[in-house]
Amino acid sequence: TIACARGAVLKRAKAVLLVPLVAAFAAFLVLTLMPERYSASALIQIGPRQMPAAADDPDALPVPATFEAERQSIEKEIAALQSASLMERVIAELKLNDDPEFKKQPLSAVILSPFAKTDSLAIAREVFRSGLAVQRLHNSSLIAVRYSSPDAAKAQQIANTIASIYVAGENPALAASDATKLSQSEPTASERAFSAMLAEYGYARTLSRAQVIQKAQLPSEPAGAKKLRVTAITAISSLAIMLALAVLLERNALLRTRKVEKTLACPHMTTLPAMTSDGDEDATASARSARLIVAEPACPYADAVRDACSELAKQTDGESTRVILVASALPGEGAESFASNMAHHLAVAGEKTLLV
């Protein structure tokens, strides 16, 4: 019920509130320590194919096949922009081998190949690849080349250099050393069917020359995640998890309670939490534990004692109880401490109490 869930949350209120705060602080600290990265994008337009044939042309290629051919050709151009040959040309053009940023191997490469021996050029390529993103804009003939770097000016320079070298290098031939590896792989059934259809219609047109329609601009703000937004999301998600965990723990405790009632054939009044001792002092015999409900009225043990007194009052239908016997199955279980705290609670409540 809602009341039980509310009680479960209040019982563990400190943990429910503390864990989200710690998680949010940790997320904010991590984002603060991470270096900010800037992204710059250049826009390349691939020259359109020749116009589709007229509808009454018997040799015209179906329109869906035209779109599929264009998609495959643009994917080849994207592969060319991400090819190792283009990366090496950009690295040589900008002398990135001498840049400290391109001398440290990315963490992802270290994790995937911890014992691989790589030279400086291979490390520079891995760093270059980790910051490069190439994608087609929707279903158009536009390709966005984005590069991210801790240095805004460097991100702009690299993005523009990629675009200019690609356009100046006769784009389809630039990827010959890398893209041909893809074509040499075993084609799928759909690719074989599509190739047969192209052969049947004699469709072997290629894309025309590309051009840069928008150069990368100098980014003014970091492209990383917003600190406040990530911190807020972390806090809210952690709070939701803690609320669910508190209710789940309460449910498990309720199931254990019902199992105890079924086994002992006695009604359950309360569950006493364990009491720890300070040093070598016996917790059950210490003066502090004997009056814990007065010394620490907000502790879980005090709540359990109050619950026991409330349940006892319900079972007696409001009549005054003259004698309450507290017993335990084994020595050292805390019967004396429990009896003493019950006596203190009743005395504070105005009852005439004698503890024997």
Short mmCIF file of C-alpha atoms in Angstrom, two decimals, residues 16-17 19-25 27 228-244:
data_model
loop_
_atom_site.label_atom_id
_atom_site.label_comp_id
_atom_site.label_asym_id
_atom_site.label_seq_id
_atom_site.Cartn_x
_atom_site.Cartn_y
_atom_site.Cartn_z
CA VAL A 16 17.50 7.53 0.16
CA LEU A 17 18.66 11.16 0.27
CA VAL A 19 23.05 8.26 -2.14
CA PRO A 20 21.57 10.58 -4.85
CA LEU A 21 23.55 13.51 -3.44
CA VAL A 22 26.80 11.51 -3.51
CA ALA A 23 26.08 10.22 -7.03
CA ALA A 24 25.29 13.71 -8.32
CA PHE A 25 28.44 15.13 -6.74
CA ALA A 27 29.03 12.92 -11.70
CA LEU A 228 24.08 20.67 -14.75
CA ARG A 229 21.87 18.53 -16.96
CA VAL A 230 23.92 15.37 -16.41
CA THR A 231 24.14 16.08 -12.67
CA ALA A 232 20.36 16.54 -12.44
CA ILE A 233 19.69 13.36 -14.42
CA THR A 234 22.09 11.42 -12.20
CA ALA A 235 20.45 12.71 -9.02
CA ILE A 236 16.91 11.99 -10.23
CA SER A 237 17.74 8.50 -11.49
CA SER A 238 19.63 7.66 -8.28
CA LEU A 239 16.70 8.89 -6.21
CA ALA A 240 14.29 6.72 -8.20
CA ILE A 241 16.54 3.70 -7.73
CA MET A 242 16.83 4.29 -3.99
CA LEU A 243 13.07 4.69 -3.62
CA ALA A 244 12.50 1.42 -5.45
#
